[in-house]
Amino acid sequence: MFDEKDLILEAKHVTRRFPAAGGRELLACCDVNLKMYHGKTLGLVGESGCGKSTFMRFLVGLDRPSEGEIIFRGRDITKLRGRDAWENHQYIQMVFQDPSTSFNPKMKIRDIVCEPLLNFGRIKRSEKDAKARQLLAMVELPGDFADRFPHNMSGGQRQRVAIARALALEPEVIVMDEATSALDVSVQETIIELITRLQREKSITIGFICHNLGLVQSFSHQIAVMYLGNIVEVMPGENMAGICCHPYSRALLDAVSIQRWTSQRK
Ligand SMILES: Nc1ncnc2c1ncn2[C@@H]1O[C@H](COP(=O)(O)OP(=O)(O)O)[C@@H](O)[C@H]1O
Ligand SMILES: [Mg+2]
């Protein structure tokens, strides 16, 4: 599907079991094999609870698989510990669905966007203001937003701040977990436009989790469909309707057409 020399991250046979009631096991990811390519977006779709977040959390070290490996920069990142794991955060960053829960409400936007840079010693405290303004400009927010607190902004503006913060370290990969799902449809579109522009300019690889296939389809280079912990199909982003063959992928596509049809009737 893509040039193998652009392969940047590869998940091999990744499985995650969680203990469940009655001594049973819940298989949240089951032998997942996925590839991510330089400067391209991998859209991961599937119904709620199918294991999308579980998988993407491995990439940023928030959890570890029970089996399998994820190769990035020549190493299995699921085995990184201590300083190596910490340093890996520079290369893979994550944006969550609700930034208000990941931001400290007592911190000003200036401190929020610059925190990763200070943690990694990339800037001095005296450079913080200029850097914050530069990062805000990158996500099309006015520089004086640096003085605001998260609760003084709209959901869309907060998500722009989350993107600026994730991009501050100039990572190679960004994982977005339902990053636009809580936003109004019109705001969703402007955030997708922003992400697409930034990806083009900076050649970032994006892992985009979403349960809305219509949205994922609009800008993903490859789409992986997940069902009950299994990747049932991986296909190119364009012309998915003509390519996909798994019944679950078709059901997701049909759901998009039904949504479109009902919204047209309104
Ligand atoms: N820490 C955990 N402990 C036990 N079960 C979990 C844990 N995290 C996720 N799960 C279960 O794993 C499954 C997949 O969850 P998740 O990856 O969050 O799905 P998705 O992001 O696709 O909605 C769900 O059944 C969920 O309840
Ligand atoms: Mg999730």
mmCIF file of C-alpha atoms in Angstrom, residues 106-259:
data_model
loop_
_atom_site.group_PDB
_atom_site.id
_atom_site.type_symbol
_atom_site.label_atom_id
_atom_site.label_comp_id
_atom_site.label_asym_id
_atom_site.label_seq_id
_atom_site.Cartn_x
_atom_site.Cartn_y
_atom_site.Cartn_z
ATOM 1 C CA LYS A 106 -4.598 26.322 37.401
ATOM 2 C CA MET A 107 -1.974 26.660 34.671
ATOM 3 C CA LYS A 108 -2.036 29.395 32.071
ATOM 4 C CA ILE A 109 -1.964 28.388 28.411
ATOM 5 C CA ARG A 110 1.626 29.691 28.166
ATOM 6 C CA ASP A 111 2.754 27.177 30.797
ATOM 7 C CA ILE A 112 0.637 24.358 29.368
ATOM 8 C CA VAL A 113 2.079 24.559 25.837
ATOM 9 C CA CYS A 114 5.653 25.105 27.025
ATOM 10 C CA GLU A 115 5.683 22.435 29.746
ATOM 11 C CA PRO A 116 7.051 19.616 27.521
ATOM 12 C CA LEU A 117 9.808 21.922 26.215
ATOM 13 C CA LEU A 118 10.870 22.873 29.744
ATOM 14 C CA ASN A 119 10.732 19.233 30.893
ATOM 15 C CA PHE A 120 13.117 18.213 28.132
ATOM 16 C CA GLY A 121 15.341 21.282 28.629
ATOM 17 C CA ARG A 122 14.663 22.512 25.093
ATOM 18 C CA ILE A 123 13.965 26.134 26.124
ATOM 19 C CA LYS A 124 14.916 28.468 28.981
ATOM 20 C CA ARG A 125 12.211 30.004 31.202
ATOM 21 C CA SER A 126 12.992 33.404 29.671
ATOM 22 C CA GLU A 127 12.063 32.071 26.212
ATOM 23 C CA LYS A 128 8.683 30.756 27.317
ATOM 24 C CA ASP A 129 6.538 33.720 26.290
ATOM 25 C CA ALA A 130 7.915 33.971 22.750
ATOM 26 C CA LYS A 131 7.712 30.205 22.271
ATOM 27 C CA ALA A 132 4.113 30.063 23.546
ATOM 28 C CA ARG A 133 3.090 32.768 21.060
ATOM 29 C CA GLN A 134 4.833 30.911 18.245
ATOM 30 C CA LEU A 135 3.063 27.645 19.132
ATOM 31 C CA LEU A 136 -0.323 29.383 19.400
ATOM 32 C CA ALA A 137 0.211 31.013 15.980
ATOM 33 C CA MET A 138 0.930 27.563 14.546
ATOM 34 C CA VAL A 139 -2.560 26.417 15.590
ATOM 35 C CA GLU A 140 -4.096 29.729 14.469
ATOM 36 C CA LEU A 141 -4.801 31.144 17.944
ATOM 37 C CA PRO A 142 -3.994 34.757 18.965
ATOM 38 C CA GLY A 143 -0.770 35.185 20.963
ATOM 39 C CA ASP A 144 -2.557 36.842 23.889
ATOM 40 C CA PHE A 145 -4.335 33.533 24.596
ATOM 41 C CA ALA A 146 -1.059 32.668 26.364
ATOM 42 C CA ASP A 147 -2.394 34.574 29.384
ATOM 43 C CA ARG A 148 -5.696 32.677 29.556
ATOM 44 C CA PHE A 149 -6.665 29.679 31.614
ATOM 45 C CA PRO A 150 -8.166 26.571 29.925
ATOM 46 C CA HIS A 151 -11.675 27.347 31.214
ATOM 47 C CA ASN A 152 -11.636 30.720 29.416
ATOM 48 C CA MET A 153 -11.628 29.017 26.022
ATOM 49 C CA SER A 154 -14.074 27.096 23.844
ATOM 50 C CA GLY A 155 -13.737 23.331 23.318
ATOM 51 C CA GLY A 156 -12.288 23.846 19.834
ATOM 52 C CA GLN A 157 -9.746 26.395 21.095
ATOM 53 C CA ARG A 158 -8.708 24.053 23.924
ATOM 54 C CA GLN A 159 -8.201 21.265 21.408
ATOM 55 C CA ARG A 160 -5.969 23.603 19.367
ATOM 56 C CA VAL A 161 -3.930 24.205 22.523
ATOM 57 C CA ALA A 162 -3.675 20.427 23.027
ATOM 58 C CA ILE A 163 -2.382 20.077 19.453
ATOM 59 C CA ALA A 164 0.138 22.928 19.979
ATOM 60 C CA ARG A 165 1.366 21.236 23.154
ATOM 61 C CA ALA A 166 1.662 17.860 21.412
ATOM 62 C CA LEU A 167 3.622 19.439 18.556
ATOM 63 C CA ALA A 168 5.910 21.525 20.795
ATOM 64 C CA LEU A 169 8.609 18.833 20.883
ATOM 65 C CA GLU A 170 8.341 18.307 17.114
ATOM 66 C CA PRO A 171 7.447 14.609 17.483
ATOM 67 C CA GLU A 172 7.556 12.159 14.601
ATOM 68 C CA VAL A 173 4.221 10.581 15.518
ATOM 69 C CA ILE A 174 1.052 12.005 17.036
ATOM 70 C CA VAL A 175 -1.755 9.834 18.305
ATOM 71 C CA MET A 176 -5.185 11.456 18.440
ATOM 72 C CA ASP A 177 -7.734 9.528 20.463
ATOM 73 C CA GLU A 178 -11.218 10.749 19.498
ATOM 74 C CA ALA A 179 -9.620 14.219 19.470
ATOM 75 C CA THR A 180 -12.506 15.781 17.560
ATOM 76 C CA SER A 181 -15.380 13.626 18.811
ATOM 77 C CA ALA A 182 -16.567 16.027 21.522
ATOM 78 C CA LEU A 183 -16.667 19.023 19.160
ATOM 79 C CA ASP A 184 -19.463 20.464 17.023
ATOM 80 C CA VAL A 185 -19.383 19.253 13.432
ATOM 81 C CA SER A 186 -18.268 22.660 12.060
ATOM 82 C CA VAL A 187 -15.456 22.896 14.646
ATOM 83 C CA GLN A 188 -14.456 19.299 13.862
ATOM 84 C CA GLU A 189 -13.928 20.298 10.244
ATOM 85 C CA THR A 190 -11.668 23.249 11.110
ATOM 86 C CA ILE A 191 -9.583 21.048 13.427
ATOM 87 C CA ILE A 192 -9.225 18.412 10.692
ATOM 88 C CA GLU A 193 -8.130 21.158 8.257
ATOM 89 C CA LEU A 194 -5.571 22.337 10.808
ATOM 90 C CA ILE A 195 -4.214 18.818 11.385
ATOM 91 C CA THR A 196 -4.007 18.202 7.629
ATOM 92 C CA ARG A 197 -2.070 21.449 7.082
ATOM 93 C CA LEU A 198 0.333 20.746 9.945
ATOM 94 C CA GLN A 199 0.903 17.214 8.690
ATOM 95 C CA ARG A 200 1.718 18.526 5.215
ATOM 96 C CA GLU A 201 4.123 21.149 6.576
ATOM 97 C CA LYS A 202 5.861 18.971 9.147
ATOM 98 C CA SER A 203 5.514 15.458 7.654
ATOM 99 C CA ILE A 204 4.078 14.103 10.893
ATOM 100 C CA THR A 205 2.759 10.577 11.117
ATOM 101 C CA ILE A 206 -0.707 10.516 12.677
ATOM 102 C CA GLY A 207 -2.641 7.738 14.373
ATOM 103 C CA PHE A 208 -6.246 8.919 14.408
ATOM 104 C CA ILE A 209 -8.792 7.020 16.460
ATOM 105 C CA CYS A 210 -12.396 7.722 15.669
ATOM 106 C CA HIS A 211 -15.701 5.881 15.721
ATOM 107 C CA ASN A 212 -16.970 8.068 12.849
ATOM 108 C CA LEU A 213 -15.918 6.408 9.634
ATOM 109 C CA GLY A 214 -17.105 9.331 7.482
ATOM 110 C CA LEU A 215 -14.691 11.672 9.248
ATOM 111 C CA VAL A 216 -11.737 9.254 9.238
ATOM 112 C CA GLN A 217 -12.238 8.559 5.570
ATOM 113 C CA SER A 218 -11.988 12.249 4.721
ATOM 114 C CA PHE A 219 -8.279 12.497 5.508
ATOM 115 C CA SER A 220 -6.713 9.113 6.386
ATOM 116 C CA HIS A 221 -4.149 7.554 4.055
ATOM 117 C CA GLN A 222 -4.899 4.085 5.410
ATOM 118 C CA ILE A 223 -7.799 2.864 7.504
ATOM 119 C CA ALA A 224 -7.722 -0.066 9.896
ATOM 120 C CA VAL A 225 -11.078 -1.441 10.965
ATOM 121 C CA MET A 226 -11.158 -2.980 14.430
ATOM 122 C CA TYR A 227 -13.829 -5.334 15.700
ATOM 123 C CA LEU A 228 -13.825 -6.953 19.154
ATOM 124 C CA GLY A 229 -10.066 -6.508 19.539
ATOM 125 C CA ASN A 230 -9.211 -7.782 16.061
ATOM 126 C CA ILE A 231 -8.082 -5.784 13.035
ATOM 127 C CA VAL A 232 -10.485 -7.153 10.464
ATOM 128 C CA GLU A 233 -9.301 -5.058 7.514
ATOM 129 C CA VAL A 234 -6.631 -2.508 6.557
ATOM 130 C CA MET A 235 -7.178 -0.535 3.367
ATOM 131 C CA PRO A 236 -6.211 2.698 1.612
ATOM 132 C CA GLY A 237 -8.162 5.766 2.772
ATOM 133 C CA GLU A 238 -9.496 6.708 -0.629
ATOM 134 C CA ASN A 239 -12.247 4.726 -2.277
ATOM 135 C CA MET A 240 -12.901 2.617 0.780
ATOM 136 C CA ALA A 241 -16.421 1.884 -0.448
ATOM 137 C CA GLY A 242 -15.026 0.225 -3.565
ATOM 138 C CA ILE A 243 -12.364 -1.780 -1.741
ATOM 139 C CA CYS A 244 -13.592 -2.963 1.631
ATOM 140 C CA CYS A 245 -14.895 -6.481 1.817
ATOM 141 C CA HIS A 246 -15.273 -7.448 5.478
ATOM 142 C CA PRO A 247 -18.952 -7.446 6.531
ATOM 143 C CA TYR A 248 -18.184 -5.277 9.577
ATOM 144 C CA SER A 249 -16.427 -2.613 7.438
ATOM 145 C CA ARG A 250 -19.405 -2.640 5.082
ATOM 146 C CA ALA A 251 -21.774 -2.222 8.045
ATOM 147 C CA LEU A 252 -19.758 0.815 9.206
ATOM 148 C CA LEU A 253 -19.924 2.282 5.701
ATOM 149 C CA ASP A 254 -23.662 1.684 5.471
ATOM 150 C CA ALA A 255 -24.105 3.481 8.793
ATOM 151 C CA VAL A 256 -22.337 6.532 7.290
ATOM 152 C CA SER A 257 -24.643 6.507 4.242
ATOM 153 C CA ILE A 258 -27.714 6.254 6.477
ATOM 154 C CA GLN A 259 -26.484 9.216 8.570
#
